[in-house]
């Protein structure tokens, strides 16, 4: 074989290109083939059940045509599967519309349970980014057995809600109610707490994440019209399009609770200001949250800025006589009350 | 208690747990802190605590300031490295004199006088003893200087401030500011750098720091870099500039290493490591006067000697292997010659040669013996005069003579550049690999940390070689 550097380079880049096409994230051929091999009947059945469950829960109805449009499998597969599902009595036809039977509903609840538990697991015990939770749970919900699911639930302390605020069905199929109204339908001046942030569709969820809106935040609606929804939370104003706001659910505050007007995020604290901590946002989860608690970021602790690093991030805070550096995104998840008047 | 009661108890507990809600961790921590502060305010009196804090704050304002923070940091690191490299030369030369030029001939004489067969004498003294002696002579002095200095800074409280300053840069690649420290430690020794990652308490960032530590040029590799740069890079510029040119080449390689460290950290967080838990917090402890003697003692015992011992344990068999492959013949060629022959074409593709590749294979236990092995193997395959004999590593006293020998082995400027690159980008030494396994307790991550840099080394040297030959 005669050697020539140009040929060697061409062969090398050829190989790089091939391995890129095969293994690039998500749409690499290798993954596509792997996924296609995996999409067996069980997955289609479970996806149909889940889809119907969500539709029925929102009070709507669905016929075969809608189902075909809402799932990414080809029509023929879906028709075959639906036929089979009516035979084993998971679903029935009510005129044109599809309905879940009791056993179908139980099955669907089990899938939803795994999905939400797995999202909770990802949020608490792993470092995966929020954007990935849903897609990973979509995959995992078809894999876990009964026993594994219960074990997972026990290890997570039988949580009631998933990280987005959706209730997790219990082992016996009980589901807590998600009470609240969509942010887009609230009157100006209403106060409440964010209890749920919908993670689908992806595009809108990413917008909500980009705004750094945190679940559990107390809010007050300032403006609500066809163009935009403006609300105040944790010392900042947030502006959303109504379509985005519709994906956020708010529970109105009870009478005995009052909106903490001075609440702000620790990230907004300035040099020479002193504040006391109100708590840690629900957005801070798992190990990160526990570490903050261990370090003394608890309600009532006084805090001020000790040092700013040359880039302005991280910032070292003086808390309980110790200097602790936190990054900006962590500090934004710690809630404070500026100005300590009555020492409380 | 019978089974039913236990069942009931479990149901009750999970019921209660359900009712208690998600906030109980918060309330618990709050309660503990409330109690603690009550106890402390009742029993601890503070008087001049405020005053002390003032001085700390003043130092902090300077070492973390926008203007002075970074210059101070680079100055301190450069100073430590300079003291280490320059200061280690003398004891290294002394140790080499004693161990290689006095003890080695003495042992050979002794072996001859008791009539030891040549193969046993070669295997034990030329193979095992020589490799161990080499590793001690090259490795011990720099570590004995570097680690105490570094530990003093740590003890004083300066290092957390470095992590604080650097965090923003490291965060961009998904790493922890403290990785700046483990990386600097890696300039002394990668194995010690890997151990030092224990200061990073976030699992993901710690793995990143462990896997990328090898991109810090360790003190086993500095001498190789300096020697090769002096011979080949210094030679292409006018002699008045040769020192500057070769030194900048070495520093360039070190900086390239830092670049690869950031790149790899970033790539790892985006791919294989993205599921690992990641947290951040960094305590800035008050400064305190360093306890010099205690520091020197512990850094010598805990860091230097442990690492040195591991290196010796791995170097001994390497010495044996080096001697054996040069002295066992298959047909009319030694194993070494056969291997070099078969590696030559692959080596050529990378702009290196078979000798270098074989040297890097047998010298996995310690980077310190790469150059002696290369010289010995070059003499073995080219048949030029010089050297000490088959399987006996040696170094030449004069840089020029070393250069002549390497050129007679077919080395060009490209070989030199690619050797410097490959010395930066190849698998960690076996001491480090073993330490990585000890620290991660995972075969998977050990493999990643071992294989990843070699692949990068192959790719980089390959590309450099092809592009070089195009022009």
Short mmCIF file of C-alpha atoms in Angstrom, two decimals, chain B residues 139-335:
data_model
loop_
_atom_site.label_atom_id
_atom_site.label_comp_id
_atom_site.label_asym_id
_atom_site.label_seq_id
_atom_site.Cartn_x
_atom_site.Cartn_y
_atom_site.Cartn_z
CA UNK B 139 10.85 11.18 40.95
CA UNK B 140 11.81 11.63 44.57
CA UNK B 141 13.43 15.10 44.58
CA UNK B 142 10.72 17.00 42.69
CA UNK B 143 8.01 15.43 44.76
CA UNK B 144 9.85 16.08 47.98
CA UNK B 145 10.01 19.76 47.01
CA UNK B 146 6.65 20.21 45.31
CA UNK B 147 4.35 18.55 47.81
CA UNK B 148 5.52 20.34 50.96
CA UNK B 149 5.28 23.72 49.17
CA UNK B 150 1.83 22.92 47.93
CA UNK B 151 0.70 21.62 51.29
CA UNK B 152 1.96 24.79 52.98
CA UNK B 153 -0.25 26.88 50.72
CA UNK B 154 -3.13 24.58 51.47
CA UNK B 155 -2.54 24.86 55.19
CA UNK B 156 -2.33 28.63 55.02
CA UNK B 157 -5.78 28.74 53.43
CA UNK B 158 -4.83 30.26 50.10
CA UNK B 159 -5.87 27.34 47.90
CA UNK B 160 -9.64 27.63 48.53
CA UNK B 161 -9.35 31.22 47.27
CA UNK B 162 -7.77 29.95 44.07
CA UNK B 163 -10.71 27.61 43.62
CA UNK B 164 -13.01 30.54 44.31
CA UNK B 165 -11.32 32.71 41.66
CA UNK B 166 -11.20 29.99 39.04
CA UNK B 167 -14.62 28.49 39.56
CA UNK B 168 -16.31 30.52 36.86
CA UNK B 169 -13.93 29.21 34.21
CA UNK B 170 -14.26 25.64 35.38
CA UNK B 171 -18.02 25.93 35.64
CA UNK B 172 -18.13 26.69 31.91
CA UNK B 173 -16.80 23.24 31.23
CA UNK B 174 -18.99 21.65 33.87
CA UNK B 175 -16.22 21.25 36.41
CA UNK B 176 -15.64 22.46 39.96
CA UNK B 177 -13.34 25.34 40.90
CA UNK B 178 -11.40 23.02 43.15
CA UNK B 179 -10.28 21.21 40.03
CA UNK B 180 -7.82 24.08 39.60
CA UNK B 181 -6.08 22.71 42.68
CA UNK B 182 -6.08 19.06 41.71
CA UNK B 183 -4.86 20.07 38.27
CA UNK B 184 -1.96 22.02 39.78
CA UNK B 185 -1.24 19.07 42.03
CA UNK B 186 -1.11 16.99 38.84
CA UNK B 187 1.81 19.12 37.65
CA UNK B 188 3.67 17.46 40.48
CA UNK B 189 2.30 13.98 40.12
CA UNK B 190 -0.92 12.71 38.57
CA UNK B 191 -1.37 9.98 41.14
CA UNK B 192 -1.22 12.57 43.90
CA UNK B 193 -3.53 14.81 41.88
CA UNK B 194 -6.05 12.00 41.68
CA UNK B 195 -5.88 11.45 45.42
CA UNK B 196 -6.30 15.19 45.93
CA UNK B 197 -9.68 15.12 44.16
CA UNK B 198 -11.10 13.93 47.47
CA UNK B 199 -11.54 17.63 48.30
CA UNK B 200 -14.25 17.81 45.62
CA UNK B 201 -17.39 16.55 47.31
CA UNK B 202 -19.66 16.50 44.28
CA UNK B 203 -19.60 13.09 42.57
CA UNK B 204 -19.75 14.29 38.98
CA UNK B 205 -17.15 17.00 39.30
CA UNK B 206 -14.86 14.67 41.19
CA UNK B 207 -14.95 12.12 38.38
CA UNK B 208 -14.20 14.85 35.86
CA UNK B 209 -11.21 15.95 37.92
CA UNK B 210 -9.96 12.37 38.18
CA UNK B 211 -10.33 11.57 34.50
CA UNK B 212 -8.75 14.81 33.30
CA UNK B 213 -5.89 14.97 35.78
CA UNK B 214 -3.62 13.18 33.33
CA UNK B 215 -3.64 16.29 31.12
CA UNK B 216 -1.45 18.01 33.68
CA UNK B 217 2.15 17.46 32.69
CA UNK B 218 3.60 15.59 35.67
CA UNK B 219 7.17 15.78 36.89
CA UNK B 220 7.98 12.50 35.19
CA UNK B 221 7.23 14.19 31.88
CA UNK B 222 8.71 17.66 32.37
CA UNK B 223 12.31 16.38 31.88
CA UNK B 224 11.34 14.57 28.67
CA UNK B 225 9.67 17.69 27.33
CA UNK B 226 12.61 19.89 28.25
CA UNK B 227 15.19 17.52 26.80
CA UNK B 228 13.43 16.99 23.49
CA UNK B 229 12.57 20.68 23.12
CA UNK B 230 16.17 21.65 23.81
CA UNK B 231 17.54 19.20 21.25
CA UNK B 232 15.10 19.69 18.39
CA UNK B 233 13.16 22.93 18.84
CA UNK B 234 16.12 24.90 20.16
CA UNK B 235 18.03 23.83 17.06
CA UNK B 236 15.70 25.40 14.49
CA UNK B 237 16.10 28.96 15.79
CA UNK B 238 19.31 31.04 16.11
CA UNK B 239 21.30 29.87 19.10
CA UNK B 240 20.72 33.12 20.98
CA UNK B 241 17.00 32.33 21.03
CA UNK B 242 17.23 28.59 21.50
CA UNK B 243 16.59 28.58 25.25
CA UNK B 244 13.60 30.87 24.89
CA UNK B 245 12.22 28.84 22.00
CA UNK B 246 12.55 25.50 23.71
CA UNK B 247 11.13 26.81 26.99
CA UNK B 248 8.15 28.35 25.23
CA UNK B 249 7.58 25.07 23.46
CA UNK B 250 7.45 23.24 26.80
CA UNK B 251 5.15 25.84 28.34
CA UNK B 252 3.05 25.68 25.18
CA UNK B 253 2.63 21.94 25.69
CA UNK B 254 1.62 22.48 29.32
CA UNK B 255 -0.96 25.07 28.26
CA UNK B 256 -2.19 22.76 25.53
CA UNK B 257 -2.68 20.22 28.32
CA UNK B 258 -4.85 22.69 30.21
CA UNK B 259 -6.83 23.31 27.04
CA UNK B 260 -7.41 19.57 26.59
CA UNK B 261 -8.40 19.36 30.25
CA UNK B 262 -11.16 21.94 29.74
CA UNK B 263 -12.25 20.38 26.46
CA UNK B 264 -12.45 16.89 27.92
CA UNK B 265 -14.24 18.11 31.05
CA UNK B 266 -16.82 19.79 28.88
CA UNK B 267 -17.26 16.76 26.64
CA UNK B 268 -17.60 14.44 29.63
CA UNK B 269 -20.34 16.52 31.30
CA UNK B 270 -22.26 16.63 28.04
CA UNK B 271 -22.06 12.88 27.49
CA UNK B 272 -21.14 10.04 29.81
CA UNK B 273 -21.19 11.97 33.06
CA UNK B 274 -24.38 13.95 32.72
CA UNK B 275 -26.35 11.62 34.98
CA UNK B 276 -23.98 11.88 37.93
CA UNK B 277 -25.11 14.00 40.85
CA UNK B 278 -23.64 17.47 40.82
CA UNK B 279 -23.58 19.89 43.74
CA UNK B 280 -21.49 22.91 44.55
CA UNK B 281 -20.29 24.62 47.64
CA UNK B 282 -16.97 25.95 48.65
CA UNK B 283 -16.00 27.00 52.12
CA UNK B 284 -13.48 29.78 52.48
CA UNK B 285 -11.86 28.99 55.81
CA UNK B 286 -10.07 31.68 57.81
CA UNK B 287 -6.34 32.03 57.19
CA UNK B 288 -3.95 30.63 59.71
CA UNK B 289 -0.18 30.52 60.01
CA UNK B 290 0.97 27.29 58.35
CA UNK B 291 2.43 24.67 60.66
CA UNK B 292 5.65 24.20 58.72
CA UNK B 293 7.18 21.17 60.33
CA UNK B 294 3.99 19.22 60.62
CA UNK B 295 3.17 20.05 57.01
CA UNK B 296 6.51 18.93 55.72
CA UNK B 297 6.29 15.75 57.72
CA UNK B 298 2.79 14.82 56.61
CA UNK B 299 3.33 15.77 52.98
CA UNK B 300 6.48 13.67 52.85
CA UNK B 301 4.85 10.69 54.48
CA UNK B 302 1.34 10.91 53.06
CA UNK B 303 2.00 12.08 49.58
CA UNK B 304 5.61 11.64 48.55
CA UNK B 305 6.47 8.31 50.07
CA UNK B 306 3.19 6.59 49.30
CA UNK B 307 3.35 7.64 45.68
CA UNK B 308 7.02 6.77 45.44
CA UNK B 309 6.38 3.34 46.90
CA UNK B 310 3.62 2.65 44.41
CA UNK B 311 5.90 3.81 41.60
CA UNK B 312 8.69 1.49 42.74
CA UNK B 313 6.31 -1.44 42.96
CA UNK B 314 5.30 -0.86 39.36
CA UNK B 315 8.73 0.12 38.05
CA UNK B 316 10.45 -3.09 39.17
CA UNK B 317 8.52 -5.42 36.86
CA UNK B 318 8.83 -2.85 34.06
CA UNK B 319 12.60 -2.99 34.40
CA UNK B 320 12.45 -6.75 34.23
CA UNK B 321 10.29 -6.61 31.09
CA UNK B 322 12.59 -4.10 29.42
CA UNK B 323 15.59 -6.33 30.02
CA UNK B 324 13.78 -9.49 28.98
CA UNK B 325 12.39 -8.19 25.67
CA UNK B 326 15.84 -7.01 24.67
CA UNK B 327 17.55 -10.26 25.60
CA UNK B 328 15.14 -12.99 24.64
CA UNK B 329 15.57 -13.94 21.03
CA UNK B 330 13.05 -15.37 18.68
CA UNK B 331 14.92 -16.56 15.63
CA UNK B 332 17.77 -14.13 15.22
CA UNK B 333 16.03 -11.03 16.54
CA UNK B 334 15.14 -10.01 20.07
CA UNK B 335 11.50 -9.60 21.04
#
